């Protein structure tokens, strides 16, 4: 068995799973590398990583070795007050004991002793009497010590300043794993009758031949066995034959060439930073790591911050790296879109690298999304061409553009058996008589009378003020440039990539020609987003998580794009969009976009206007407000006036009485001013929503840790 059932090509797709642009990277030398832990020849580092507890936690908490904290912050007594109270309690206890010992409080406290012992033991110099009396004294002393110890909080002093505070090494293992819970033993396989395969995998882990990607990939394949996609015998045979290298990704890779972020494939998370120990964060989150995975990205993520705030290095690159690892494990398909040289990872980390405008690019981009339906192709292409002009130009809305394109694409495909290339499409939209005449001649005498009527309607609309053909032709002209001469080929001479391949765990990077072709880059980014939202909605295998990462979504957000993002959660897919400012989104779409994204991130350096939009979407919460009022005390007697004068000489302040008023008020979670001026460099404020509907309030996160 070479796959887990999610990697095999299906007969319903025109494009097979793309293979790597170059030869597979050389496997790193064994033993396996466990994330964050130096490798050892015996595999103990990998086993230690595998067996580290990952308790259930709130959304966004890095679960690897996490130790849950209370929901509410415990009351912390100041150290000076704690020590002074302990000393006073000790002195009170010593005073009580002295009064008892010296008989100043009478002998009543000895009555229980005389009531419990025989009279014969009360004889002078009796050994039994001495033992019993001193034992009774010790009991009374212990009772006094326990009482004053609880009163003086001696236990808190012991925890804060005693030996427990000297041991600073945190404990990550709450309890040792039971044999039946050990993930290194593959007990599910043993219970299903595949004991030989389980023993082979356990031995590979002990010998240092297994990586975290191998464990995740084989676990995914076993999930396919349980779901009935392939048989137990096939899975067992592959494991016994190849061990930890069984069920490989089609590329043959078992890891990425290099990792920059910390990943935990067992929990499916990538660590992005640490939640700050700030009073504005819930106590349970403070100091915890921040980890994102498909359970959060499935609701989509929108990040806004100026250039240099860390969007690419601190967010996009780690997420792309994580999803590429998930793809190698057969769990996800990822498409990363950004400018050439944006630092989205090496080419060897991807199966397909489309360098638009670069003549050395191995792969091309399918302008029509891999579909053979002219109406579907027209709808997606129209969104890419004029989606951003729908509101400002009433005559260029996507529906009318879709109609115009469908009137041309249908006849062209019927005559030529393919869709038009960019120069051919431009000529058709310009209304050139030659290409239109060829189409009419090819349809004449056939049973395609409906297509002839489409051509007639197109010719009647040409030249009218409401015709959008000219606008479409101008937009297509942005792609009909010498730099793109070898791209968007429809004759079958190139290797076009289609987003229909997202049925498979493919890793794709698309480099846009932002330098010198900014308008064309934005148009292509819109086209990729439109193709993505259309393709994932009709996937056959939705067990794969599909994600599109747009490193710069400026000019990409359209009304149809927002509606498409809202539908992604039910399709087990999501998008990651980054913006320098919300001003790059039309004002009517800012609210719907923030509402469509379940995860929202505001990075440092945000403008107050952008902060206002985030403050509105995050809403308000009830909080406790304390109003403190100091009122000067007026002495009425000569003695009181003398005392007040003495206090003023000593303290330099007039005697006052403090009044505290506590009330519940509703305030913004984060105000626009706080987002603009209160987020330190390298930090961000992030709110999270899982696909199950769990929420995490806006959290101040240090992205550098």
Coordinates of C-alpha atoms in Angstrom, one line a residue, residues 96-704:
X96 CA -0.2 31.8 74.8
X97 CA 2.2 29.0 75.5
X98 CA 4.2 31.1 78.0
X99 CA 1.0 32.0 79.9
X100 CA 0.0 28.3 80.0
X101 CA 3.4 27.1 81.1
X102 CA 3.8 29.6 83.8
X103 CA 0.3 29.1 85.2
X104 CA -0.9 32.6 84.6
X105 CA -4.1 31.2 83.0
X106 CA -4.7 28.7 85.9
X107 CA -4.6 24.9 85.7
X108 CA -7.9 24.4 83.8
X109 CA -6.0 23.2 80.8
X110 CA -4.7 20.3 82.8
X111 CA -8.1 19.0 83.7
X112 CA -8.4 16.7 80.7
X113 CA -5.1 15.1 81.5
X114 CA -6.2 14.3 85.1
X115 CA -9.5 13.0 83.8
X116 CA -7.9 10.5 81.5
X117 CA -5.0 8.9 83.6
X118 CA -5.3 6.7 86.7
X119 CA -4.6 8.1 90.1
X120 CA -1.7 5.8 90.5
X121 CA 0.1 7.6 87.7
X122 CA 0.0 10.9 89.6
X123 CA 2.5 9.8 92.2
X124 CA 5.6 12.1 92.3
X125 CA 8.6 11.1 90.2
X126 CA 6.5 8.3 88.4
X127 CA 8.0 7.5 85.0
X128 CA 4.6 7.0 83.5
X129 CA 3.4 10.3 84.8
X130 CA 6.4 12.1 83.4
X131 CA 5.9 10.6 79.9
X132 CA 2.2 11.3 79.9
X133 CA 2.5 14.9 81.1
X134 CA 5.2 15.8 78.6
X135 CA 3.2 14.1 75.8
X136 CA 0.2 16.2 76.8
X137 CA 2.4 19.3 76.8
X138 CA 3.6 18.4 73.3
X139 CA 0.1 17.9 72.1
X140 CA -1.0 21.3 73.5
X141 CA 2.0 22.9 71.8
X142 CA 1.2 21.3 68.5
X143 CA -2.4 22.5 68.7
X144 CA -1.2 26.0 69.3
X145 CA 1.4 25.8 66.5
X146 CA -1.1 24.5 64.0
X147 CA -3.6 27.2 64.9
X148 CA -1.1 30.0 64.7
X149 CA 0.4 28.4 61.5
X150 CA -2.9 28.5 59.7
X151 CA -3.6 32.0 61.0
X152 CA -0.1 33.2 59.9
X153 CA -0.2 31.3 56.5
X154 CA 3.1 29.5 57.2
X155 CA 2.4 27.0 54.4
X156 CA 2.2 29.9 51.9
X157 CA 5.6 31.1 53.1
X158 CA 7.0 27.6 52.7
X159 CA 5.8 27.4 49.1
X160 CA 6.9 30.9 48.2
X161 CA 10.3 31.0 49.9
X162 CA 11.1 27.4 50.9
X163 CA 12.6 24.5 49.0
X164 CA 9.6 24.1 46.7
X165 CA 10.4 27.5 45.3
X166 CA 14.1 26.6 44.8
X167 CA 13.3 23.9 42.3
X168 CA 12.6 25.9 39.2
X169 CA 12.4 23.0 36.7
X170 CA 8.8 22.6 35.6
X171 CA 7.3 19.2 35.6
X172 CA 5.7 18.3 32.3
X173 CA 4.6 14.8 33.2
X174 CA 1.6 14.8 35.5
X175 CA 1.7 11.0 35.7
X176 CA 3.5 8.2 33.9
X177 CA 1.7 6.8 30.9
X178 CA 0.0 3.5 31.4
X179 CA 1.0 0.8 29.0
X180 CA -2.4 0.8 27.3
X181 CA -2.1 4.6 26.7
X182 CA 1.5 4.6 25.3
X183 CA 1.3 5.9 21.7
X184 CA 4.6 4.3 20.9
X185 CA 3.1 0.8 21.3
X186 CA 0.3 1.2 18.7
X187 CA -2.2 -0.6 20.9
X188 CA -5.1 0.1 18.4
X189 CA -3.3 -2.1 15.9
X190 CA -2.8 -4.8 18.4
X191 CA -6.4 -4.8 19.4
X192 CA -7.4 -5.1 15.7
X193 CA -5.2 -8.2 15.2
X194 CA -2.2 -6.4 13.6
X195 CA 0.2 -7.2 16.4
X196 CA 3.1 -7.9 14.0
X197 CA 2.7 -4.5 12.4
X198 CA 2.5 -2.8 15.8
X199 CA 5.7 -4.5 17.0
X200 CA 7.5 -3.5 13.8
X201 CA 6.5 0.2 14.3
X202 CA 7.4 0.1 18.0
X203 CA 10.8 -1.4 17.2
X204 CA 11.4 1.3 14.5
X205 CA 10.7 4.0 17.1
X206 CA 13.0 2.4 19.6
X207 CA 15.8 2.2 17.1
X208 CA 15.5 5.8 16.0
X209 CA 14.1 5.1 12.5
X210 CA 10.8 6.9 13.0
X211 CA 10.0 10.6 12.7
X212 CA 7.1 12.6 13.9
X213 CA 5.9 12.8 10.3
X214 CA 6.1 9.0 10.0
X215 CA 4.0 8.5 13.1
X216 CA 1.3 11.0 11.9
X217 CA 1.3 9.5 8.4
X218 CA 0.9 5.9 9.5
X219 CA -1.8 7.0 12.0
X220 CA -3.6 8.7 9.1
X221 CA -3.3 5.5 7.1
X222 CA -4.7 3.4 10.0
X223 CA -7.6 5.8 10.2
X224 CA -8.3 4.9 6.5
X225 CA -8.4 1.3 7.5
X226 CA -10.9 2.0 10.2
X227 CA -13.0 4.0 7.8
X228 CA -13.0 1.2 5.3
X229 CA -11.1 2.9 2.5
X230 CA -8.6 0.0 2.3
X231 CA -8.2 -3.3 4.0
X232 CA -6.3 -4.3 7.1
X233 CA -4.2 -6.8 5.1
X234 CA -3.0 -4.2 2.7
X235 CA -2.0 -1.9 5.5
X236 CA -0.3 -4.6 7.5
X237 CA 1.7 -5.8 4.5
X238 CA 2.9 -2.2 3.8
X239 CA 4.0 -1.7 7.4
X240 CA 5.8 -5.1 7.6
X241 CA 7.5 -4.4 4.3
X242 CA 8.6 -0.7 4.8
X243 CA 8.3 -0.1 8.5
X244 CA 8.3 3.6 9.4
X245 CA 8.6 4.4 5.6
X246 CA 5.2 2.9 4.8
X247 CA 2.3 4.7 3.2
X248 CA 4.6 7.4 1.8
X249 CA 3.5 10.7 0.3
X250 CA 3.5 10.7 -3.5
X251 CA 6.7 12.9 -3.4
X252 CA 8.6 10.2 -1.4
X253 CA 9.5 12.8 1.2
X254 CA 9.3 12.0 4.9
X255 CA 10.2 15.5 6.2
X256 CA 10.8 19.0 5.1
X257 CA 14.4 20.2 4.2
X258 CA 14.5 22.5 7.2
X259 CA 12.1 23.6 10.0
X260 CA 12.0 27.1 11.4
X261 CA 9.0 26.7 13.8
X262 CA 8.1 24.3 16.5
X263 CA 5.6 21.7 15.4
X264 CA 3.6 19.0 17.3
X265 CA 2.0 16.7 14.7
X266 CA 0.5 14.5 17.4
X267 CA -1.7 17.4 18.5
X268 CA -1.7 19.0 15.0
X269 CA -0.3 22.3 16.2
X270 CA 2.4 24.8 15.3
X271 CA 3.7 27.1 18.0
X272 CA 3.5 30.8 17.1
X273 CA 4.5 32.4 20.4
X274 CA 3.6 32.8 24.1
X275 CA 0.5 34.4 25.6
X276 CA 1.7 37.4 27.5
X277 CA 1.5 37.5 31.3
X278 CA -0.8 40.6 31.1
X279 CA -3.8 41.6 33.2
X280 CA -5.9 41.9 30.0
X281 CA -5.4 38.2 29.2
X282 CA -7.5 35.6 31.0
X283 CA -5.5 34.0 33.8
X284 CA -5.7 30.5 32.4
X285 CA -3.9 31.7 29.2
X286 CA -1.1 33.7 30.8
X287 CA 2.3 32.3 30.1
X288 CA 0.9 29.5 27.9
X289 CA 2.2 28.8 24.4
X290 CA 0.1 29.7 21.5
X291 CA -0.6 26.9 19.0
X292 CA -2.7 26.9 15.9
X293 CA -3.9 23.9 13.9
X294 CA -6.6 22.9 11.4
X295 CA -9.3 23.0 14.1
X296 CA -8.7 26.8 14.2
X297 CA -7.7 27.5 10.6
X298 CA -10.9 25.8 9.5
X299 CA -12.7 29.0 10.5
X300 CA -10.2 31.1 8.5
X301 CA -7.7 33.7 9.8
X302 CA -7.4 37.4 9.0
X303 CA -4.2 39.2 10.1
X304 CA -3.7 42.9 9.7
X305 CA -0.5 44.8 10.4
X306 CA 1.8 47.2 8.7
X307 CA 5.0 46.2 6.8
X308 CA 7.6 44.9 9.2
X309 CA 5.1 43.8 11.9
X310 CA 5.9 40.1 11.3
X311 CA 3.0 38.9 9.2
X312 CA 5.2 36.8 6.9
X313 CA 8.0 35.6 9.2
X314 CA 5.9 35.1 12.4
X315 CA 2.6 33.9 10.9
X316 CA 2.6 32.9 7.2
X317 CA 5.9 31.0 7.1
X318 CA 5.2 28.8 10.2
X319 CA 1.6 28.1 9.1
X320 CA 2.8 27.2 5.6
X321 CA 5.5 24.9 7.1
X322 CA 3.0 23.3 9.4
X323 CA 0.5 22.6 6.6
X324 CA 3.2 21.1 4.4
X325 CA 4.1 18.7 7.2
X326 CA 0.4 17.8 7.5
X327 CA 0.4 17.2 3.7
X328 CA 3.3 14.8 4.0
X329 CA 1.3 13.0 6.7
X330 CA -1.7 12.7 4.3
X331 CA -3.9 15.1 6.3
X332 CA -4.0 18.4 4.4
X333 CA -3.6 20.1 1.0
X334 CA -2.1 23.6 1.0
X335 CA -1.7 26.4 -1.5
X336 CA 0.6 29.3 -0.5
X337 CA 0.4 32.5 -2.7
X338 CA 2.8 35.4 -2.4
X339 CA 5.2 37.6 -4.2
X340 CA 8.4 36.2 -5.6
X341 CA 11.1 36.2 -3.0
X342 CA 8.6 36.7 -0.1
X343 CA 10.3 34.0 2.0
X344 CA 7.5 31.4 1.9
X345 CA 9.9 28.4 2.2
X346 CA 12.3 26.6 -0.1
X347 CA 11.1 25.1 -3.3
X348 CA 12.1 21.6 -2.1
X349 CA 9.4 22.0 0.6
X350 CA 6.6 22.0 -2.1
X351 CA 5.4 19.5 -4.7
X352 CA 4.5 22.2 -7.2
X353 CA 6.1 25.7 -7.5
X354 CA 4.4 28.0 -10.0
X355 CA 6.6 31.0 -10.8
X356 CA 4.3 33.2 -13.0
X357 CA 6.4 35.3 -15.3
X358 CA 9.5 33.3 -14.7
X359 CA 10.5 31.4 -17.9
X360 CA 12.3 28.8 -15.7
X361 CA 9.0 27.8 -14.0
X362 CA 8.3 24.1 -14.5
X363 CA 4.6 24.5 -13.8
X364 CA 1.9 26.7 -15.3
X365 CA -1.3 28.0 -13.8
X366 CA -4.6 26.8 -15.3
X367 CA -6.6 30.0 -15.9
X368 CA -9.9 28.1 -15.9
X369 CA -9.4 26.1 -12.7
X370 CA -9.2 22.7 -14.4
X371 CA -13.0 22.6 -15.2
X372 CA -14.5 21.6 -18.5
X373 CA -17.8 23.4 -17.9
X374 CA -17.9 26.8 -19.7
X375 CA -20.4 28.3 -17.2
X376 CA -18.2 27.3 -14.2
X377 CA -15.1 28.6 -15.9
X378 CA -16.8 31.9 -16.8
X379 CA -18.0 32.4 -13.2
X380 CA -14.5 31.8 -11.7
X381 CA -12.7 33.8 -14.4
X382 CA -15.1 36.8 -14.1
X383 CA -14.5 36.9 -10.3
X384 CA -10.7 37.1 -10.9
X385 CA -10.9 39.7 -13.7
X386 CA -13.5 42.2 -12.4
X387 CA -14.4 41.1 -8.9
X388 CA -12.8 44.2 -7.4
X389 CA -14.7 46.5 -9.7
X390 CA -18.2 45.2 -8.8
X391 CA -19.2 48.0 -6.5
X392 CA -17.5 51.1 -8.0
X393 CA -18.6 50.3 -11.5
X394 CA -22.2 49.2 -11.7
X395 CA -21.7 48.0 -15.3
X396 CA -19.0 45.5 -14.5
X397 CA -20.5 43.4 -11.8
X398 CA -19.6 39.7 -11.8
X399 CA -22.9 38.4 -13.0
X400 CA -22.9 40.4 -16.2
X401 CA -19.2 39.6 -16.7
X402 CA -20.0 35.9 -16.2
X403 CA -22.7 36.1 -18.9
X404 CA -20.3 37.7 -21.4
X405 CA -17.6 35.2 -20.8
X406 CA -20.0 32.2 -21.0
X407 CA -21.2 33.5 -24.4
X408 CA -17.7 33.1 -25.7
X409 CA -16.2 30.2 -23.8
X410 CA -19.0 27.8 -24.7
X411 CA -18.8 28.2 -28.5
X412 CA -15.0 28.3 -28.4
X413 CA -14.8 25.0 -26.6
X414 CA -17.4 23.4 -28.8
X415 CA -15.4 24.3 -31.9
X416 CA -11.8 23.9 -30.7
X417 CA -12.2 21.3 -27.8
X418 CA -10.4 23.6 -25.4
X419 CA -10.7 27.0 -23.8
X420 CA -9.1 30.1 -25.5
X421 CA -5.6 31.2 -24.6
X422 CA -5.1 34.7 -23.3
X423 CA -4.5 36.4 -26.7
X424 CA -7.5 34.5 -28.2
X425 CA -9.7 35.5 -25.3
X426 CA -8.6 39.1 -25.7
X427 CA -9.5 39.1 -29.4
X428 CA -12.9 37.6 -28.7
X429 CA -13.7 40.2 -26.0
X430 CA -12.6 43.0 -28.3
X431 CA -15.0 41.8 -30.8
X432 CA -12.5 41.0 -33.6
X433 CA -14.5 39.8 -36.6
X434 CA -12.0 37.1 -37.5
X435 CA -12.1 34.9 -34.4
X436 CA -15.9 35.4 -34.1
X437 CA -16.3 34.4 -37.7
X438 CA -14.3 31.2 -37.2
X439 CA -16.5 30.3 -34.3
X440 CA -19.7 31.0 -36.3
X441 CA -18.4 28.9 -39.2
X442 CA -17.4 26.0 -36.9
X443 CA -20.9 26.0 -35.4
X444 CA -22.7 26.3 -38.7
X445 CA -24.5 23.1 -39.8
X446 CA -24.1 21.5 -36.3
X447 CA -26.6 20.8 -33.6
X448 CA -25.3 23.7 -31.5
X449 CA -28.0 26.2 -32.3
X450 CA -28.0 27.4 -28.7
X451 CA -24.3 28.3 -29.0
X452 CA -25.0 30.3 -32.2
X453 CA -27.7 32.2 -30.3
X454 CA -25.1 33.0 -27.6
X455 CA -22.8 34.4 -30.3
X456 CA -25.6 36.5 -31.8
X457 CA -26.4 37.9 -28.4
X458 CA -22.7 38.8 -27.8
X459 CA -22.5 40.6 -31.2
X460 CA -25.7 42.6 -30.4
X461 CA -24.3 43.7 -27.1
X462 CA -21.0 44.9 -28.5
X463 CA -20.7 48.7 -28.7
X464 CA -23.6 49.4 -26.2
X465 CA -22.8 51.6 -23.3
X466 CA -23.7 48.9 -20.8
X467 CA -21.5 46.3 -22.4
X468 CA -18.7 45.0 -20.1
X469 CA -16.7 43.3 -22.9
X470 CA -14.4 46.2 -23.1
X471 CA -13.6 46.2 -19.4
X472 CA -13.0 42.5 -19.5
X473 CA -10.7 42.9 -22.5
X474 CA -8.7 45.6 -20.7
X475 CA -8.3 43.2 -17.7
X476 CA -7.2 40.3 -19.9
X477 CA -4.7 42.6 -21.6
X478 CA -2.9 42.8 -18.2
X479 CA -2.0 39.1 -18.8
X480 CA -1.3 39.5 -22.5
X481 CA 2.2 40.8 -21.9
X482 CA 5.6 39.5 -23.1
X483 CA 6.5 38.4 -19.5
X484 CA 3.5 36.0 -19.5
X485 CA 3.9 34.8 -23.1
X486 CA 4.6 31.2 -22.0
X487 CA 2.0 31.0 -19.4
X488 CA -1.8 30.2 -19.2
X489 CA -1.4 27.9 -22.2
X490 CA -4.4 25.9 -23.1
X491 CA -3.0 23.9 -26.0
X492 CA -1.6 21.1 -23.8
X493 CA 2.1 22.0 -24.4
X494 CA 2.7 23.1 -20.7
X495 CA 2.1 21.6 -17.3
X496 CA -0.7 23.6 -15.9
X497 CA -1.6 23.3 -12.2
X498 CA -5.3 23.2 -11.3
X499 CA -6.8 23.6 -7.9
X500 CA -8.9 20.5 -8.7
X501 CA -5.9 18.6 -7.3
X502 CA -6.9 19.6 -3.8
X503 CA -8.5 16.2 -3.5
X504 CA -4.9 15.0 -2.7
X505 CA -2.4 16.0 -0.1
X506 CA -0.5 18.4 -2.4
X507 CA 1.8 21.2 -1.4
X508 CA 1.7 24.2 -3.8
X509 CA 3.5 27.5 -3.9
X510 CA 2.5 30.2 -6.4
X511 CA 4.9 33.1 -6.9
X512 CA 3.2 36.3 -8.2
X513 CA 5.1 38.8 -10.3
X514 CA 4.4 41.8 -8.0
X515 CA 7.4 43.7 -9.3
X516 CA 6.3 45.5 -12.4
X517 CA 3.0 43.7 -12.6
X518 CA 1.1 44.7 -9.5
X519 CA -2.3 44.8 -11.1
X520 CA -1.9 41.5 -12.8
X521 CA -0.7 40.0 -9.4
X522 CA -3.8 41.2 -7.6
X523 CA -6.0 39.8 -10.4
X524 CA -4.3 36.4 -10.3
X525 CA -4.6 36.3 -6.5
X526 CA -8.3 36.9 -6.8
X527 CA -8.5 34.2 -9.4
X528 CA -6.7 31.7 -7.2
X529 CA -9.0 32.5 -4.3
X530 CA -12.1 32.1 -6.5
X531 CA -10.8 28.8 -7.8
X532 CA -10.1 27.6 -4.3
X533 CA -13.5 28.4 -2.9
X534 CA -15.2 26.8 -5.9
X535 CA -13.0 23.7 -5.9
X536 CA -13.1 22.7 -2.2
X537 CA -16.9 22.9 -2.2
X538 CA -17.1 20.0 -4.6
X539 CA -14.3 17.8 -3.3
X540 CA -14.9 14.1 -3.0
X541 CA -12.6 13.5 0.0
X542 CA -13.3 16.2 2.7
X543 CA -11.3 14.3 5.3
X544 CA -8.3 16.3 3.9
X545 CA -8.0 19.8 5.3
X546 CA -7.5 22.3 2.5
X547 CA -6.0 25.7 3.2
X548 CA -5.1 28.7 1.0
X549 CA -2.6 31.2 2.4
X550 CA -2.5 34.6 0.8
X551 CA 0.6 36.5 2.0
X552 CA -0.9 39.8 0.7
X553 CA -4.6 40.0 0.2
X554 CA -4.7 43.6 -0.9
X555 CA -7.3 44.1 -3.6
X556 CA -8.4 40.4 -3.3
X557 CA -11.5 40.7 -1.1
X558 CA -14.7 40.9 -3.1
X559 CA -18.4 40.3 -2.2
X560 CA -18.2 36.9 -3.8
X561 CA -14.9 36.1 -2.0
X562 CA -16.5 36.9 1.4
X563 CA -19.4 34.6 0.6
X564 CA -17.0 31.9 -0.4
X565 CA -15.0 32.2 2.8
X566 CA -18.2 31.9 4.8
X567 CA -18.9 28.5 3.2
X568 CA -15.4 27.0 3.8
X569 CA -16.0 25.8 7.3
X570 CA -18.5 23.2 6.2
X571 CA -16.1 22.0 3.5
X572 CA -13.3 21.4 6.0
X573 CA -11.2 24.2 4.5
X574 CA -10.0 27.6 5.4
X575 CA -8.0 30.6 4.2
X576 CA -5.3 32.7 5.8
X577 CA -5.4 36.4 4.6
X578 CA -2.9 39.1 5.6
X579 CA -3.4 42.8 5.0
X580 CA -1.2 45.8 5.7
X581 CA -4.4 47.8 6.5
X582 CA -8.1 47.3 6.3
X583 CA -8.2 50.3 3.9
X584 CA -7.2 47.8 1.3
X585 CA -10.7 46.3 1.6
X586 CA -13.8 48.3 0.4
X587 CA -15.6 49.9 3.4
X588 CA -18.8 47.9 2.9
X589 CA -16.9 44.6 3.0
X590 CA -14.8 45.2 6.1
X591 CA -17.4 44.2 8.6
X592 CA -18.5 41.1 6.6
X593 CA -14.9 40.1 6.2
X594 CA -14.1 40.4 9.9
X595 CA -17.3 38.4 10.6
X596 CA -16.5 35.7 8.1
X597 CA -13.1 35.0 9.6
X598 CA -13.3 33.1 12.9
X599 CA -9.7 34.0 13.9
X600 CA -8.6 37.7 13.8
X601 CA -5.2 39.1 14.5
X602 CA -4.2 42.7 15.0
X603 CA -0.4 43.1 14.9
X604 CA 1.6 46.0 16.4
X605 CA 1.6 49.3 14.5
X606 CA -2.1 49.2 13.7
X607 CA -3.7 52.5 12.8
X608 CA -6.5 53.8 15.1
X609 CA -9.0 53.5 12.2
X610 CA -8.2 49.8 11.8
X611 CA -8.2 49.4 15.5
X612 CA -11.8 50.7 15.6
X613 CA -13.0 48.0 13.3
X614 CA -11.3 45.3 15.4
X615 CA -12.7 46.9 18.6
X616 CA -16.2 46.8 17.2
X617 CA -16.1 43.1 16.1
X618 CA -14.6 42.0 19.4
X619 CA -17.3 43.8 21.3
X620 CA -17.6 44.6 25.0
X621 CA -17.5 42.7 28.2
X622 CA -18.7 43.3 31.8
X623 CA -15.8 44.2 34.1
X624 CA -15.4 45.4 37.7
X625 CA -14.6 49.1 38.1
X626 CA -13.2 50.4 41.4
X627 CA -13.6 54.1 42.2
X628 CA -11.3 55.2 45.1
X629 CA -12.0 58.5 46.8
X630 CA -9.7 60.1 49.5
X631 CA -11.4 62.4 52.0
X632 CA -9.4 64.6 54.4
X633 CA -10.1 63.9 58.1
X634 CA -10.9 67.0 60.2
X635 CA -9.9 66.7 63.8
X636 CA -12.2 68.5 66.3
X637 CA -10.3 68.0 69.6
X638 CA -6.9 69.5 70.5
X639 CA -5.4 66.0 71.0
X640 CA -6.7 65.0 67.5
X641 CA -5.2 68.1 66.0
X642 CA -1.9 67.3 67.6
X643 CA -1.9 63.8 66.3
X644 CA -2.8 64.9 62.8
X645 CA 0.0 67.5 62.9
X646 CA 2.5 64.8 64.0
X647 CA 1.3 62.5 61.1
X648 CA 1.7 65.4 58.6
X649 CA 5.2 66.1 59.8
X650 CA 6.2 62.4 59.6
X651 CA 4.5 61.4 56.3
X652 CA 4.2 64.8 54.6
X653 CA 0.6 64.1 53.9
X654 CA -2.6 65.2 55.6
X655 CA -4.6 62.3 57.2
X656 CA -7.3 61.0 54.9
X657 CA -10.0 58.4 54.8
X658 CA -10.3 56.2 51.7
X659 CA -13.7 55.2 50.3
X660 CA -13.8 52.4 47.6
X661 CA -16.8 52.0 45.3
X662 CA -17.1 48.8 43.2
X663 CA -19.5 48.6 40.3
X664 CA -20.0 46.5 37.1
X665 CA -19.5 48.4 33.9
X666 CA -19.4 47.4 30.2
X667 CA -16.2 48.2 28.4
X668 CA -14.5 47.3 25.1
X669 CA -12.3 44.3 25.3
X670 CA -9.6 46.2 23.4
X671 CA -10.1 49.8 22.5
X672 CA -9.0 51.3 19.2
X673 CA -6.4 53.4 21.1
X674 CA -5.0 50.3 23.0
X675 CA -4.7 48.4 19.7
X676 CA -2.9 51.4 18.0
X677 CA -0.6 52.4 20.9
X678 CA -0.7 49.6 23.5
X679 CA 0.6 46.6 21.6
X680 CA 4.4 46.3 22.0
X681 CA 6.6 45.5 18.9
X682 CA 6.6 41.8 18.0
X683 CA 3.3 41.3 19.7
X684 CA -0.3 40.9 18.4
X685 CA -3.8 40.7 19.7
X686 CA -5.5 37.5 18.5
X687 CA -9.0 36.1 18.9
X688 CA -9.8 32.5 18.1
X689 CA -12.8 30.3 17.1
X690 CA -12.7 26.6 16.5
X691 CA -14.8 24.7 14.0
X692 CA -16.8 23.3 16.9
X693 CA -17.7 26.9 17.9
X694 CA -15.5 27.4 21.0
X695 CA -14.2 30.9 21.4
X696 CA -11.1 32.4 22.9
X697 CA -11.2 36.2 23.8
X698 CA -8.7 38.6 22.3
X699 CA -5.3 37.6 23.6
X700 CA -2.1 39.6 23.8
X701 CA 0.6 37.3 22.3
X702 CA 4.4 37.6 22.1
X703 CA 5.2 36.3 18.6
X704 CA 9.0 36.3 19.3

